[in-house]
XYZ file of C-alpha atoms in Angstrom:
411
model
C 95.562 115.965 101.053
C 93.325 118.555 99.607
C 91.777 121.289 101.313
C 88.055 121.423 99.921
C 85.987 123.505 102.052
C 82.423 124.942 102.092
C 81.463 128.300 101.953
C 78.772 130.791 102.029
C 77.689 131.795 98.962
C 76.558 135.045 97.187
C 74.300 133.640 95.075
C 71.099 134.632 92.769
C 67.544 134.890 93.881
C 66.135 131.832 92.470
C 63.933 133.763 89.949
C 66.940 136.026 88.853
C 69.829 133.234 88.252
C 69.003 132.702 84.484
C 69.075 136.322 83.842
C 72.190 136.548 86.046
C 74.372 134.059 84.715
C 76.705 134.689 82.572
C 79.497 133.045 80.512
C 82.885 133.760 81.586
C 84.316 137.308 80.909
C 87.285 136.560 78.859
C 84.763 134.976 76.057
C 83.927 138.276 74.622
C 86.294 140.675 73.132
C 84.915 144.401 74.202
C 82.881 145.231 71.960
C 80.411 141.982 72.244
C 80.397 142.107 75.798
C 78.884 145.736 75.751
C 76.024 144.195 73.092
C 75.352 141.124 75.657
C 74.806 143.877 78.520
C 72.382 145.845 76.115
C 70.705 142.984 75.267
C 70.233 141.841 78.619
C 71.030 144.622 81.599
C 70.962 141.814 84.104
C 73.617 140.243 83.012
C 76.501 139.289 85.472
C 79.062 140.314 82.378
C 77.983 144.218 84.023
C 80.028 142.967 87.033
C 82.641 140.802 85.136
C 83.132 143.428 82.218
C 82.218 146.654 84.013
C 84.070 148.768 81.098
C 80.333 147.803 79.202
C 78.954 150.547 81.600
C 81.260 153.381 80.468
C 81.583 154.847 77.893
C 84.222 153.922 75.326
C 87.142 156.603 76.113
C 87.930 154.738 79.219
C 90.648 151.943 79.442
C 89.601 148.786 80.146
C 91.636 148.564 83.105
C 91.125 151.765 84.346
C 90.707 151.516 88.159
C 86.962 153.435 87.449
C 86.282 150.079 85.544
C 87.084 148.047 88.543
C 85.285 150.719 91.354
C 81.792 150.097 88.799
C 82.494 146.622 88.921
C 82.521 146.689 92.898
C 80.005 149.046 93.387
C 77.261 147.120 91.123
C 77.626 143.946 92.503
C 77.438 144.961 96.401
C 74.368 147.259 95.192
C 72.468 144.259 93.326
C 72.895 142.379 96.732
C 71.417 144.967 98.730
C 68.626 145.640 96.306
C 67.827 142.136 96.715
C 69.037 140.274 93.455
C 71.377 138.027 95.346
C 71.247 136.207 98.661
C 73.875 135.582 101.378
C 73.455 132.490 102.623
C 73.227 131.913 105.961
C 75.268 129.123 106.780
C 78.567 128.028 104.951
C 77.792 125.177 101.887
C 78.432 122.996 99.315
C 76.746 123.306 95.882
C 76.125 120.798 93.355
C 75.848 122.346 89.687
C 74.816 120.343 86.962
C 75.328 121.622 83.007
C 73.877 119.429 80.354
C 74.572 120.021 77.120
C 73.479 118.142 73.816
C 72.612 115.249 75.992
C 75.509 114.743 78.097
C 75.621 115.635 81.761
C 78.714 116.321 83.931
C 78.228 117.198 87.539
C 80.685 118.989 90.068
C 80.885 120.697 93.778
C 80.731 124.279 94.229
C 83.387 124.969 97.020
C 86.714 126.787 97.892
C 89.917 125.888 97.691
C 92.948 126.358 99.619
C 95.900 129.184 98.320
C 98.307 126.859 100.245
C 96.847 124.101 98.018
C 98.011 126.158 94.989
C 100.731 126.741 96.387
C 102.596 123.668 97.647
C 101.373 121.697 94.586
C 98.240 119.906 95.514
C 96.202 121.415 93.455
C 98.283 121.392 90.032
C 98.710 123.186 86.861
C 99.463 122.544 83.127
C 99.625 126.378 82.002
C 102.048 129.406 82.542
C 100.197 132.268 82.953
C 101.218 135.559 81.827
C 101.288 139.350 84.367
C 99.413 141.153 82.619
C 96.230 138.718 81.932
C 96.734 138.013 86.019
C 96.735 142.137 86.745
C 92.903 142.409 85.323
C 91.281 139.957 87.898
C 93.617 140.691 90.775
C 92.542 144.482 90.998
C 88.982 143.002 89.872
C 89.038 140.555 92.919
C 90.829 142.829 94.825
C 88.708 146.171 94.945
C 85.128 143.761 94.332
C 86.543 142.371 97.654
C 85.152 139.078 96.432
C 85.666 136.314 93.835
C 82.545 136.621 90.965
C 84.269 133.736 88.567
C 84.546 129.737 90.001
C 88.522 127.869 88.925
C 87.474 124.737 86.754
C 89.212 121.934 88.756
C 89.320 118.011 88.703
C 89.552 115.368 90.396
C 89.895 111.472 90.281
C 86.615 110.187 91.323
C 85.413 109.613 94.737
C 82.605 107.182 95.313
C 81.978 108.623 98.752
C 82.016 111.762 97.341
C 79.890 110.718 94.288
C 77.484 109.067 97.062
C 76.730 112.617 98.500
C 75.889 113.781 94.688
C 73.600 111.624 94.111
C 71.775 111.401 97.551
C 71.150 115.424 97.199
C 70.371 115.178 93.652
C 67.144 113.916 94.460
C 65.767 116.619 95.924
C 64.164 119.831 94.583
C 67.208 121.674 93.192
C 67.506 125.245 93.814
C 67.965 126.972 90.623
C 66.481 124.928 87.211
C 67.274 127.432 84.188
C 68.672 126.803 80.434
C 70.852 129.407 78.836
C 70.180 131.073 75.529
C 72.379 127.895 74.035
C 71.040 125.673 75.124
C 72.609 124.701 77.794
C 70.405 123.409 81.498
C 71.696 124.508 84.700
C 70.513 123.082 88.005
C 71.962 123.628 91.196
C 71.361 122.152 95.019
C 72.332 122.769 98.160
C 74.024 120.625 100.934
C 73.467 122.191 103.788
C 73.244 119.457 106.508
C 76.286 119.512 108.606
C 76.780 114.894 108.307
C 77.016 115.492 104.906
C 79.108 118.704 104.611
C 81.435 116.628 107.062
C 81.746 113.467 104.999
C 82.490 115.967 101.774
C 85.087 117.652 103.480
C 86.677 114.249 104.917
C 86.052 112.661 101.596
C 88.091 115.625 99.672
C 90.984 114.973 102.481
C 91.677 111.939 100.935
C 92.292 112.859 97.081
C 95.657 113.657 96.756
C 95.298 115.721 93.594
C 93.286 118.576 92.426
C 93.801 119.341 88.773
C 93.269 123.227 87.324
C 91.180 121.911 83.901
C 90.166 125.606 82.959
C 91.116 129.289 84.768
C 95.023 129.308 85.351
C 94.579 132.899 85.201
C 91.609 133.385 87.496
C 93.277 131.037 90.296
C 96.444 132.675 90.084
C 94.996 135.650 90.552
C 93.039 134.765 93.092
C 96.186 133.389 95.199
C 97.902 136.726 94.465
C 94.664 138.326 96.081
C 94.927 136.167 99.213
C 98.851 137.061 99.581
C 98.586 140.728 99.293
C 95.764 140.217 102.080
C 98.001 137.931 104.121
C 100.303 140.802 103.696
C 98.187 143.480 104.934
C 97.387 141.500 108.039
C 100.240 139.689 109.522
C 98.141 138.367 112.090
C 95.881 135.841 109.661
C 95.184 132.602 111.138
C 94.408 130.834 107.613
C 90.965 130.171 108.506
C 89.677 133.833 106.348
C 88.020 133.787 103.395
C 91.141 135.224 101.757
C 92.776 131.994 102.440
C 90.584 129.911 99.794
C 89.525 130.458 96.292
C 86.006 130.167 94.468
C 86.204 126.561 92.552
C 83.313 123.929 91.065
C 85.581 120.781 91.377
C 84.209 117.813 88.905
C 85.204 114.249 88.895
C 87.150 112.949 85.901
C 84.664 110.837 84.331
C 81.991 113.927 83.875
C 84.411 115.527 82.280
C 84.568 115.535 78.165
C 87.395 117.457 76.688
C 86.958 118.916 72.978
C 88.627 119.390 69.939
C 91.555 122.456 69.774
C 91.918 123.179 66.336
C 94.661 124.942 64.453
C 94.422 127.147 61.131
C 97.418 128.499 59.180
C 97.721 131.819 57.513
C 99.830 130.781 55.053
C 102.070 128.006 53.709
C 105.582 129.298 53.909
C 105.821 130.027 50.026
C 104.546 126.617 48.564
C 102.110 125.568 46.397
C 99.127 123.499 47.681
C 100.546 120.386 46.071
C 103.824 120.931 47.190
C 103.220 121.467 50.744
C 100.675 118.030 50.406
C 103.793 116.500 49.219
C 105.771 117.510 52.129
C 102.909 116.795 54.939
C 102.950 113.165 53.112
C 106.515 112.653 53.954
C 105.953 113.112 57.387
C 102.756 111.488 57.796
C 100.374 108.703 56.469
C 98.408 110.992 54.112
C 94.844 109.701 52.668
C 91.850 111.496 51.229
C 88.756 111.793 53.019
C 85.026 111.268 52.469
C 83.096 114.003 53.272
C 81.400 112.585 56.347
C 84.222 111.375 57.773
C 86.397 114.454 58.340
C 86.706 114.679 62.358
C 89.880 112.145 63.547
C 88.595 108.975 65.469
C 91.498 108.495 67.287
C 94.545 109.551 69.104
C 97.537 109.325 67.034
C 95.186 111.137 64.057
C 94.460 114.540 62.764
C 92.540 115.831 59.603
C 93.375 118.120 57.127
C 91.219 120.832 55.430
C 93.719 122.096 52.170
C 92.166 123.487 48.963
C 88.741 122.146 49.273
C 89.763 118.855 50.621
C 89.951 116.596 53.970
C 93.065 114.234 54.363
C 93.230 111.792 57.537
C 96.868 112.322 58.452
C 98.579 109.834 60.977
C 101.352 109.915 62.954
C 104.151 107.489 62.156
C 104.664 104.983 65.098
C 108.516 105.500 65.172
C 107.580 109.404 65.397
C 105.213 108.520 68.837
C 106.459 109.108 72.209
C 105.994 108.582 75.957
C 107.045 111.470 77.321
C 103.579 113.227 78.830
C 104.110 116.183 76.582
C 106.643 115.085 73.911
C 103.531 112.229 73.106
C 100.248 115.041 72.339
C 99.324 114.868 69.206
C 99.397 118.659 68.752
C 103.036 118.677 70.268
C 104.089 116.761 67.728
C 102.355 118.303 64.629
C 103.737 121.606 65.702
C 107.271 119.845 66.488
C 106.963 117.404 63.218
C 105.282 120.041 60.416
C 104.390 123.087 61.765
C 108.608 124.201 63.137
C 110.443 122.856 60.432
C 108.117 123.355 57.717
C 106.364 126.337 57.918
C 108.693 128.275 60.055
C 106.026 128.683 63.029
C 108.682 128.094 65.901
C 106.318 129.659 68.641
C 102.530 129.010 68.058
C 102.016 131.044 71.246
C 102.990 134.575 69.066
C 103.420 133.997 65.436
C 100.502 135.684 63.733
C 100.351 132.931 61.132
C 98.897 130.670 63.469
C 95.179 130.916 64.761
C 93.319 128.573 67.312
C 89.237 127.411 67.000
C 87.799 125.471 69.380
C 86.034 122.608 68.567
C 82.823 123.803 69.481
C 83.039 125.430 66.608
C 82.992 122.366 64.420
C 84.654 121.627 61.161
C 82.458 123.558 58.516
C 84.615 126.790 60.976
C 88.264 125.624 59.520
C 86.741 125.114 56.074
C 84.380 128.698 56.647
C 88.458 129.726 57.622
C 90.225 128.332 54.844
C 87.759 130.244 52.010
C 88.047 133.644 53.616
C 92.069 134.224 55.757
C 93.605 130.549 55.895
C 95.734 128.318 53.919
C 95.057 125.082 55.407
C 93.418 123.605 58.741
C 94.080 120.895 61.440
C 91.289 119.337 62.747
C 92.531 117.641 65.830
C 91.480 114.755 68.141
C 90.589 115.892 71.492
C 93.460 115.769 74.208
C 92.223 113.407 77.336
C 91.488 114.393 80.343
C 94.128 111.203 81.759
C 96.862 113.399 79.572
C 95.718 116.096 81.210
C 96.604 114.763 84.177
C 100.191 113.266 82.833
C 101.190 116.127 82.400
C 100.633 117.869 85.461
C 101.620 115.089 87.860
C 105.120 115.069 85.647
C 105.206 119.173 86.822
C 105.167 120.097 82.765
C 102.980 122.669 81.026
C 100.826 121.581 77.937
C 101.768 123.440 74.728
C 98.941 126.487 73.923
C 96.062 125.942 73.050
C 95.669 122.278 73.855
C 92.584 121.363 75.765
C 88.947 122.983 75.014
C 86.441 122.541 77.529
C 82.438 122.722 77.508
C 80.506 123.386 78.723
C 81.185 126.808 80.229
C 80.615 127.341 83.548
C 78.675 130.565 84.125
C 79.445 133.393 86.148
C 77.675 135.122 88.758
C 76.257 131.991 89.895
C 78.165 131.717 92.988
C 80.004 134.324 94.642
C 82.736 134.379 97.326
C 83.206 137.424 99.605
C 86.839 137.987 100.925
């Protein structure tokens, strides 16, 4: 039984949202995000990444960069640039990108949720990454970047979409790639109702993208819990900024590996082992990218090989069975020595977004060899968070991104 609630948003004035919108903060390394806030001042990354409006001696996490960060957004909203609205809501944001559409439900989610397992995970998270947005959430005394969750799909739910879909959508804007973003509003109270009643009845919520961002946002709601014993679980601190999408929007991309290095072999000699292990043929040029599960290509010395994994080598275990669990456990451990892809420095991760002409681009300039992989489903997804195990790094790639400064939550 999921708690799936509406809320009222901090949002954009319609004729600011494109400006305003912003991909996600941990896309840009410092440097780029202070040349995306030059380029365009109006940028939500001046909120996200506040460090872009000071100069260069200060820390990233200094608590300065976190004061900026609060004291920019809550002066935008008086100033005008965003709205409160008035009454607590649901949002529908569409993306579409290259053709393809995937819809989901701007809402809240429950901490207890998190918590007690209803809405699950496949990632660990690590302190440190978690310390940024807490003290960002924290002293911003709102949430300014949505949790990418799923769901199995709900025809009542799905009903409501499409009803409120045909209406005049709020915001209508496409990003500088390319992307379209349109958002509505349900604001009638039926409707809200049937949402709410409708998310009651799913009895999983799936974290897809932002392990990070949601548990920091739970720590937030804690320490807040904390500070006021007397909480009765109905404050915003309770609940966490989410769009929620249904499983069959959702299209999960390519994760691709590149090596450094090949562990002292030759080209020919490390073909020779990677054809012991695998069904090893050479590829045409336009056929590079694997067509199924089970298959992954790779780039070595100016060359594509479709490589495919032995049946007797499969498995049904959730994890045990991706195909990049087991051409890290199958080649990239006992051949090359790379026992923890999450640290060794010999291993480096592309999304597939990116596209293959990146791993070759790699390949003539740092790498060795490349792994072009077949995208991970969003059903394993789910596997393996239903079986309570974590996917290896780097295993799932979503687009596209949802933006930032779209919708925010006040605490």
């Amino acid at each position: 039984m999921a708690t799936i609630k509406p809320f009222r948003a901090i949002r954009p004035s319609r004729e600011k949202a494109g400006k305003i919108a912003a991909l996600p903060y941990d896309v840009y390394n410092r440097r780029e995000a202070k040349e995306e806030v030059k380029r365009n001042p109006e940028s939500f990354l001046k909120i996200d990444r506040a460090e872009t409006q000071l100069g260069d001696e200060i820390d990233t996490y200094a608590k300065e960069v976190y004061q900026k960060a609060h004291d920019t957004l809550w002066d935008m909203v008086e100033k005008g640039a965003f709205v409160k609205e008035e009454t607590s809501c649901y949002y529908i944001y569409e993306l579409t990108m290259d053709g393809r559409t995937q819809t989901g439900l701007a809402a809240c989610a429950s901490i207890d949720d998190y918590e007690q397992g209803v809405i699950k995970k496949h990632e660990n998270t690590r302190a440190e990454k978690e310390q940024d947005r807490i003290s960002h959430v924290d002293i911003c005394n709102a949430q300014t970047g949505p949790i990418f969750l799923a769901y199995r799909s709900n025809p009542t739910i799905n009903d409501v979409v499409c009803m409120i879909k045909k209406k005049e959508s709020l915001y209508d804007f496409v990003s500088e790639d390319g992307i379209r973003h349109r958002v509505w509003v349900i604001s009638e109270p039926a409707q809200i109702r049937t949402v709410e009643e409708a998310f009651a009845s799913v009895g999983e919520i799936y974290i897809a993208d932002g392990h990070h961002r949601a548990a920091s946002a739970v720590k937030v709601g804690q320490m807040r819990r904390e500070a006021n014993p007397d909480y009765n679980g109905e404050e915003e601190f309770n609940f966490f900024l989410s769009v929620l999408f249904p499983d069959e929007q959702l299209m999960i991309m390519d994760y691709n590996r590149v090596i450094k290095d090949l562990n002292g072999m030759s080209a020919t000699a490390f073909l020779d082992k990677v054809s012991e292990i695998f069904q090893v043929e050479l590829l045409k040029e336009q056929d590079v990218k694997p067509g199924k599960k089970g298959e992954f290509s790779m780039y070595l010395e100016g060359n594509w090989y479709k490589c495919s994994i032995l049946p007797k080598d499969c498995s049904e275990d959730p994890v045990e069975g991706l195909d990049v669990s087991l051409l890290q456990k199958k080649l990239f451990s006992p051949v090359l020595g790379i026992t923890d892809p999450k640290t060794d420095s010999r291993i480096d991760f592309v999304g597939g977004i990116r596209g293959t002409k990146e791993l070759e681009r790699r390949c003539q300039t740092d790498c060795a060899a490349a792994f072009a992989m077949f995208p991970t489903s969003i059903q394993e997804l789910f596997a393996v968070a239903d079986a309570g195990l974590l996917m290896p790094p780097k295993s799932t790639w979503f687009e596209p991104k949802l933006r930032s400064g779209i919708f925010i939550h006040a605490l």
